[in-house]
CSV table of C-alpha atoms in Angstrom, one decimal:
chain,number,residue,atom,x,y,z
A,621,MET,CA,9.5,-22.2,5.8
A,622,TYR,CA,7.6,-19.0,4.8
A,623,ASP,CA,10.4,-16.9,6.1
A,624,ALA,CA,12.0,-15.6,2.8
A,625,GLU,CA,12.8,-11.9,2.7
A,626,ILE,CA,10.9,-9.8,0.2
A,627,SER,CA,13.2,-7.9,-2.2
A,628,ARG,CA,13.1,-6.4,-5.6
A,629,SER,CA,15.0,-9.4,-7.0
A,630,ASN,CA,12.7,-11.8,-5.0
A,631,PRO,CA,9.4,-10.1,-4.8
A,632,GLY,CA,6.1,-11.3,-3.3
A,633,CYS,CA,2.9,-12.0,-5.1
A,634,PHE,CA,-0.7,-11.5,-4.1
A,635,LEU,CA,-3.5,-12.8,-6.4
A,636,PHE,CA,-7.1,-12.1,-5.4
A,637,LEU,CA,-10.0,-14.1,-6.8
A,638,ILE,CA,-13.2,-12.0,-6.6
A,639,ASP,CA,-16.7,-13.4,-6.9
A,640,GLN,CA,-18.6,-11.0,-9.2
A,641,SER,CA,-21.8,-13.0,-9.4
A,642,GLY,CA,-25.2,-11.2,-9.3
A,643,SER,CA,-25.7,-11.8,-5.5
A,644,MET,CA,-22.7,-9.6,-4.8
A,645,SER,CA,-25.0,-6.7,-5.3
A,646,ASP,CA,-26.9,-7.7,-2.1
A,647,PRO,CA,-26.2,-5.8,1.2
A,648,PHE,CA,-23.0,-6.6,3.0
A,649,GLY,CA,-23.4,-8.1,6.5
A,650,GLY,CA,-26.9,-6.7,7.0
A,651,SER,CA,-25.8,-3.2,6.0
A,652,ASP,CA,-28.3,-0.9,4.4
A,653,THR,CA,-25.5,1.4,3.0
A,654,ILE,CA,-23.0,-0.8,1.2
A,655,SER,CA,-23.2,-3.9,-1.1
A,656,LYS,CA,-20.9,-6.8,-1.0
A,657,SER,CA,-19.3,-5.9,-4.3
A,658,GLN,CA,-18.6,-2.3,-3.1
A,659,GLY,CA,-17.2,-3.5,0.3
A,660,VAL,CA,-14.9,-5.9,-1.4
A,661,ALA,CA,-13.7,-3.3,-4.0
A,662,ASP,CA,-13.1,-0.8,-1.2
A,663,THR,CA,-11.1,-3.4,0.8
A,664,ILE,CA,-8.9,-4.4,-2.2
A,665,ASN,CA,-8.3,-0.7,-3.1
A,666,LYS,CA,-7.3,0.1,0.5
A,667,LEU,CA,-5.0,-2.9,0.7
A,668,ILE,CA,-3.2,-1.8,-2.5
A,669,ALA,CA,-2.8,1.7,-1.1
A,670,ASN,CA,-1.4,0.4,2.1
A,671,LEU,CA,1.1,-1.9,0.3
A,672,ILE,CA,2.2,1.0,-1.8
A,673,LEU,CA,3.0,3.0,1.4
A,674,LYS,CA,4.9,0.0,2.8
A,675,CYS,CA,7.0,-0.2,-0.4
A,676,THR,CA,7.7,3.5,-0.5
A,677,LYS,CA,11.3,4.5,0.5
A,678,ASP,CA,13.4,7.6,0.0
A,679,ASP,CA,14.1,6.6,-3.6
A,680,GLY,CA,10.4,6.0,-4.5
A,681,ILE,CA,8.2,2.9,-4.6
A,682,ARG,CA,10.2,-0.3,-4.7
A,683,ASP,CA,8.9,-3.3,-6.6
A,684,TYR,CA,8.5,-5.6,-3.6
A,685,PHE,CA,5.2,-7.1,-4.8
A,686,GLU,CA,3.2,-8.0,-7.8
A,687,ILE,CA,-0.5,-7.9,-7.5
A,688,GLY,CA,-3.3,-9.4,-9.5
A,689,VAL,CA,-7.1,-9.5,-9.3
A,690,ILE,CA,-9.2,-12.1,-11.1
A,691,GLY,CA,-13.0,-11.4,-11.4
A,692,TYR,CA,-15.3,-14.4,-11.9
A,693,GLY,CA,-18.9,-14.2,-12.9
A,694,ASN,CA,-19.1,-11.2,-15.2
A,695,PRO,CA,-19.8,-13.3,-17.3
A,696,GLU,CA,-16.3,-14.8,-17.8
A,697,VAL,CA,-13.2,-15.3,-15.7
A,698,ALA,CA,-10.7,-12.5,-16.5
A,699,PRO,CA,-8.3,-10.0,-15.0
A,700,ALA,CA,-10.3,-7.3,-13.2
A,701,PHE,CA,-8.2,-4.2,-13.1
A,702,SER,CA,-9.5,-1.2,-15.1
A,703,GLY,CA,-7.9,1.6,-17.1
A,704,ILE,CA,-4.4,1.1,-18.4
A,705,PHE,CA,-4.2,-2.2,-16.5
A,706,ALA,CA,-7.2,-3.8,-18.1
A,707,GLY,CA,-6.4,-7.3,-19.1
A,708,HIS,CA,-3.1,-7.4,-17.1
A,709,GLU,CA,-2.8,-10.5,-14.9
A,710,LEU,CA,0.0,-9.3,-12.4
A,711,ILE,CA,1.1,-5.8,-12.0
A,712,LYS,CA,4.2,-4.5,-10.2
A,713,ILE,CA,3.5,-2.3,-7.2
A,714,GLU,CA,5.4,0.7,-8.5
A,715,ALA,CA,3.2,0.8,-11.7
A,716,LEU,CA,0.0,0.6,-9.6
A,717,GLY,CA,1.3,3.4,-7.3
A,718,ASN,CA,2.0,5.7,-10.2
A,719,ASN,CA,-1.2,4.9,-12.1
A,720,PRO,CA,-4.5,4.7,-10.2
A,721,LEU,CA,-7.6,4.7,-12.3
A,722,ARG,CA,-8.8,7.8,-10.4
A,723,ILE,CA,-8.6,9.3,-6.9
A,724,GLU,CA,-11.9,9.9,-5.1
A,725,GLU,CA,-12.5,12.0,-2.0
A,726,ARG,CA,-14.1,10.0,0.8
A,727,MET,CA,-15.2,11.1,4.2
A,728,GLN,CA,-13.4,9.4,7.1
A,729,GLN,CA,-14.2,9.5,10.8
A,730,PHE,CA,-11.5,10.6,13.3
A,731,PRO,CA,-11.5,10.8,17.1
A,732,ALA,CA,-12.4,14.3,18.4
A,733,GLU,CA,-12.3,16.0,21.7
A,734,GLY,CA,-14.6,14.7,24.5
A,735,GLY,CA,-14.7,11.2,23.1
A,736,SER,CA,-16.7,12.2,20.0
A,737,THR,CA,-15.9,11.7,16.4
A,738,ALA,CA,-15.5,14.1,13.5
A,739,GLU,CA,-15.3,13.6,9.7
A,740,LYS,CA,-12.9,15.0,7.2
A,741,PRO,CA,-12.2,14.3,3.5
A,742,VAL,CA,-9.4,11.9,2.6
A,743,LYS,CA,-8.0,10.9,-0.8
A,744,PHE,CA,-9.0,7.3,-1.8
A,745,PRO,CA,-7.3,5.9,-4.9
A,746,ILE,CA,-9.2,3.4,-7.1
A,747,TRP,CA,-7.8,0.6,-9.1
A,748,PHE,CA,-10.6,-2.0,-8.9
A,749,GLU,CA,-14.3,-1.4,-9.5
A,750,PRO,CA,-17.3,-3.2,-8.0
A,751,VAL,CA,-19.1,-5.6,-10.3
A,752,ALA,CA,-22.0,-8.0,-9.7
A,753,ASN,CA,-23.4,-10.0,-12.6
A,754,ASN,CA,-24.1,-13.6,-13.6
A,755,ALA,CA,-23.0,-16.9,-12.0
A,756,THR,CA,-20.1,-18.2,-9.8
A,757,PRO,CA,-17.5,-20.1,-12.0
A,758,MET,CA,-15.1,-20.7,-9.1
A,759,CYS,CA,-13.5,-23.8,-10.6
A,760,LYS,CA,-12.6,-21.9,-13.8
A,761,ALA,CA,-11.2,-19.0,-11.6
A,762,ILE,CA,-9.0,-21.3,-9.6
A,763,THR,CA,-7.7,-22.9,-12.8
A,764,TYR,CA,-6.8,-19.5,-14.2
A,765,ALA,CA,-5.1,-18.6,-11.0
A,766,LYS,CA,-3.0,-21.8,-11.2
A,767,THR,CA,-1.9,-20.9,-14.7
A,768,ILE,CA,-0.8,-17.4,-13.6
A,769,LEU,CA,1.0,-18.7,-10.5
A,770,GLU,CA,2.7,-21.5,-12.4
A,771,ARG,CA,4.5,-18.9,-14.5
A,772,TRP,CA,5.2,-16.7,-11.5
A,773,THR,CA,6.7,-19.5,-9.4
A,774,ALA,CA,8.9,-20.7,-12.3
A,775,ALA,CA,10.2,-17.1,-12.7
A,776,HIS,CA,10.7,-16.6,-8.9
A,777,PRO,CA,11.9,-19.9,-7.4
A,778,ASP,CA,13.5,-18.2,-4.3
A,779,SER,CA,10.7,-15.8,-3.5
A,780,TYR,CA,8.2,-16.0,-0.6
A,781,PRO,CA,5.4,-18.3,-1.9
A,782,PRO,CA,2.6,-16.6,-3.7
A,783,ILE,CA,-0.7,-16.0,-1.8
A,784,ALA,CA,-4.0,-16.4,-3.5
A,785,ILE,CA,-7.2,-15.2,-1.6
A,786,ASN,CA,-10.6,-16.1,-2.8
A,787,ILE,CA,-13.5,-13.8,-1.7
A,788,THR,CA,-17.0,-15.3,-2.4
A,789,ASP,CA,-20.6,-15.2,-1.2
A,790,GLY,CA,-21.8,-18.5,-2.5
A,791,ASP,CA,-21.4,-22.0,-4.1
A,792,SER,CA,-19.4,-22.7,-7.2
A,793,THR,CA,-21.7,-23.0,-10.2
A,794,ASP,CA,-19.2,-24.9,-12.4
A,795,GLY,CA,-18.5,-28.0,-10.3
A,796,ASN,CA,-16.6,-29.0,-7.1
A,797,PRO,CA,-13.7,-26.5,-6.6
A,798,ILE,CA,-11.8,-28.7,-4.1
A,799,PRO,CA,-9.6,-30.6,-6.6
A,800,TYR,CA,-8.7,-27.4,-8.4
A,801,ALA,CA,-7.7,-25.8,-5.1
A,802,MET,CA,-5.5,-28.8,-4.3
A,803,ASP,CA,-3.7,-28.4,-7.7
A,804,LEU,CA,-3.2,-24.7,-6.9
A,805,TYR,CA,-1.5,-25.1,-3.6
A,806,ARG,CA,0.8,-27.8,-4.9
A,807,LEU,CA,2.6,-25.0,-6.6
A,808,GLY,CA,5.3,-23.2,-4.7
A,809,THR,CA,8.8,-21.8,-4.4
A,810,ASN,CA,11.9,-23.0,-2.5
A,811,ASN,CA,10.3,-21.4,0.6
A,812,GLY,CA,7.1,-23.3,0.7
A,813,ASN,CA,3.9,-24.1,-1.1
A,814,CYS,CA,1.4,-21.6,-2.5
A,815,LEU,CA,-1.0,-20.3,0.1
A,816,PHE,CA,-4.7,-20.4,-0.8
A,817,PHE,CA,-7.0,-18.6,1.6
A,818,ASN,CA,-10.8,-18.4,1.3
A,819,ILE,CA,-13.3,-16.0,2.9
A,820,HIS,CA,-17.1,-16.2,2.6
A,821,ILE,CA,-19.0,-13.0,3.0
A,822,SER,CA,-22.6,-12.8,4.0
A,823,SER,CA,-25.7,-10.6,3.2
A,824,LYS,CA,-27.0,-11.2,6.7
A,825,LYS,CA,-25.7,-10.0,10.0
A,826,ALA,CA,-24.1,-13.1,11.6
A,827,VAL,CA,-21.2,-14.0,13.9
A,828,PRO,CA,-18.1,-14.5,11.7
A,829,ILE,CA,-16.1,-17.7,12.1
A,830,LEU,CA,-12.4,-16.9,11.5
A,831,TYR,CA,-9.4,-19.2,11.3
A,832,PRO,CA,-11.1,-22.4,12.5
A,833,ASP,CA,-9.1,-25.6,12.9
A,834,THR,CA,-12.1,-27.9,12.2
A,835,ASP,CA,-15.2,-27.7,10.1
A,836,ALA,CA,-17.4,-28.9,13.0
A,837,LEU,CA,-19.0,-25.4,13.6
A,838,LEU,CA,-19.6,-24.6,10.0
A,839,PRO,CA,-23.4,-24.8,9.2
A,840,ASP,CA,-23.4,-26.0,5.6
A,841,GLN,CA,-21.5,-27.8,2.8
A,842,LEU,CA,-20.4,-24.5,1.3
A,843,GLY,CA,-18.5,-23.6,4.5
A,844,LYS,CA,-17.1,-27.1,4.8
A,845,SER,CA,-15.9,-27.1,1.2
A,846,LEU,CA,-14.2,-23.7,1.5
A,847,PHE,CA,-12.6,-24.8,4.7
A,848,GLU,CA,-11.2,-27.9,3.1
A,849,MET,CA,-9.8,-25.8,0.2
A,850,SER,CA,-7.9,-23.4,2.5
A,851,SER,CA,-4.2,-23.7,3.5
A,852,LEU,CA,-3.0,-23.9,7.0
A,853,LEU,CA,-1.9,-20.6,8.4
A,854,PRO,CA,1.9,-20.4,8.4
A,855,GLU,CA,3.5,-19.5,11.7
A,856,PRO,CA,4.2,-15.8,11.0
A,857,MET,CA,0.5,-15.3,10.2
A,858,THR,CA,-0.6,-17.4,13.1
A,859,GLN,CA,1.4,-15.1,15.4
A,860,ALA,CA,0.0,-12.0,13.7
A,861,ALA,CA,-3.6,-13.3,14.2
A,862,ARG,CA,-2.9,-14.1,17.9
A,863,LYS,CA,-1.6,-10.6,18.4
A,864,ASP,CA,-4.8,-9.3,17.0
A,865,GLY,CA,-6.8,-11.3,19.5
A,866,TYR,CA,-7.8,-14.4,17.5
A,867,ASN,CA,-7.8,-17.8,19.0
A,868,VAL,CA,-5.6,-19.4,16.4
A,869,LEU,CA,-4.4,-23.0,16.9
A,870,ALA,CA,-1.7,-25.1,15.2
A,871,GLN,CA,-4.2,-26.5,12.6
A,872,SER,CA,-6.1,-23.3,12.0
A,873,ARG,CA,-6.7,-22.5,8.3
A,874,GLY,CA,-6.7,-19.3,6.4
A,875,PHE,CA,-10.5,-19.3,6.2
A,876,GLY,CA,-13.4,-17.2,7.2
A,877,PHE,CA,-17.2,-17.7,7.1
A,878,ASN,CA,-20.0,-15.2,7.4
A,879,ALA,CA,-17.6,-12.3,7.4
A,880,ASP,CA,-18.8,-8.8,7.7
A,881,LEU,CA,-16.8,-5.8,6.4
A,882,VAL,CA,-14.6,-5.4,9.5
A,883,SER,CA,-13.8,-9.1,9.5
A,884,LEU,CA,-13.0,-9.0,5.8
A,885,ILE,CA,-10.6,-6.1,6.2
A,886,LYS,CA,-8.8,-7.9,9.1
A,887,PHE,CA,-8.7,-11.2,7.3
A,888,ILE,CA,-7.1,-9.5,4.2
A,889,ASP,CA,-4.6,-7.6,6.4
A,890,ILE,CA,-3.4,-10.7,8.3
A,891,GLY,CA,-3.4,-12.8,5.0
A,892,THR,CA,-1.0,-10.4,3.4
A,893,ARG,CA,1.5,-10.1,6.2
A,894,VAL,CA,4.6,-11.6,4.8
A,895,GLY,CA,8.4,-11.6,5.4
A,896,ASN,CA,10.7,-8.6,6.0
A,897,LEU,CA,11.2,-6.2,3.1
A,898,ARG,CA,14.8,-5.7,2.1
């Protein structure tokens, strides 16, 4: 399973659940230059830009994917895209590619002669803005994700199973999210169950724990709960993680704890590597 080709008639689906509670304004991984909410927004925007490039062929951007972002904590659970996509749950990749909220100019480092680095400006499209306010209604967010993906799987029974990725920095404030997560990944297509991955990001500089196969090394109940909520990595992603140098075992889960910005970017990259595009 998890081997279906991605095509315009059988697209893939990525749904991101983003913690937008007040603590997301804290520094990311001990950084004094970027908050957790800004780091997450940059990661999501960069992923969308990369997926657009992947879907771009001679005849334009092909609708291989539908993408959604749910924000929770500001103060309600709701779709989190801005601009013309405000309130939209899932958006086709071609529409995203043709309608960024704006395009910023960012400085990016590049290798230079003599082993040094140099900076030059690059275009950075924005679809999703950083937000940090209120509590962490994770149960409500997962329930909303289930509603969205129930409709999507019914409409796309032969597609690669949808992938939901929850990015959070703390405990749920509206109950135990584990039963809601179980309901979510009972959904699926003819190619397998919905994949639900979770990554915890930290304000402190700590050693990230990525793709564990047991909760034995996790220091608290938050980590253990997020681990239990997370799907096993399917074989194609297991192989991708191993190629990137991670010690991934047969029972490893799509879960990360105490992630810094680099770990978050790698986690999202591996978690969105799906079947061949046709």
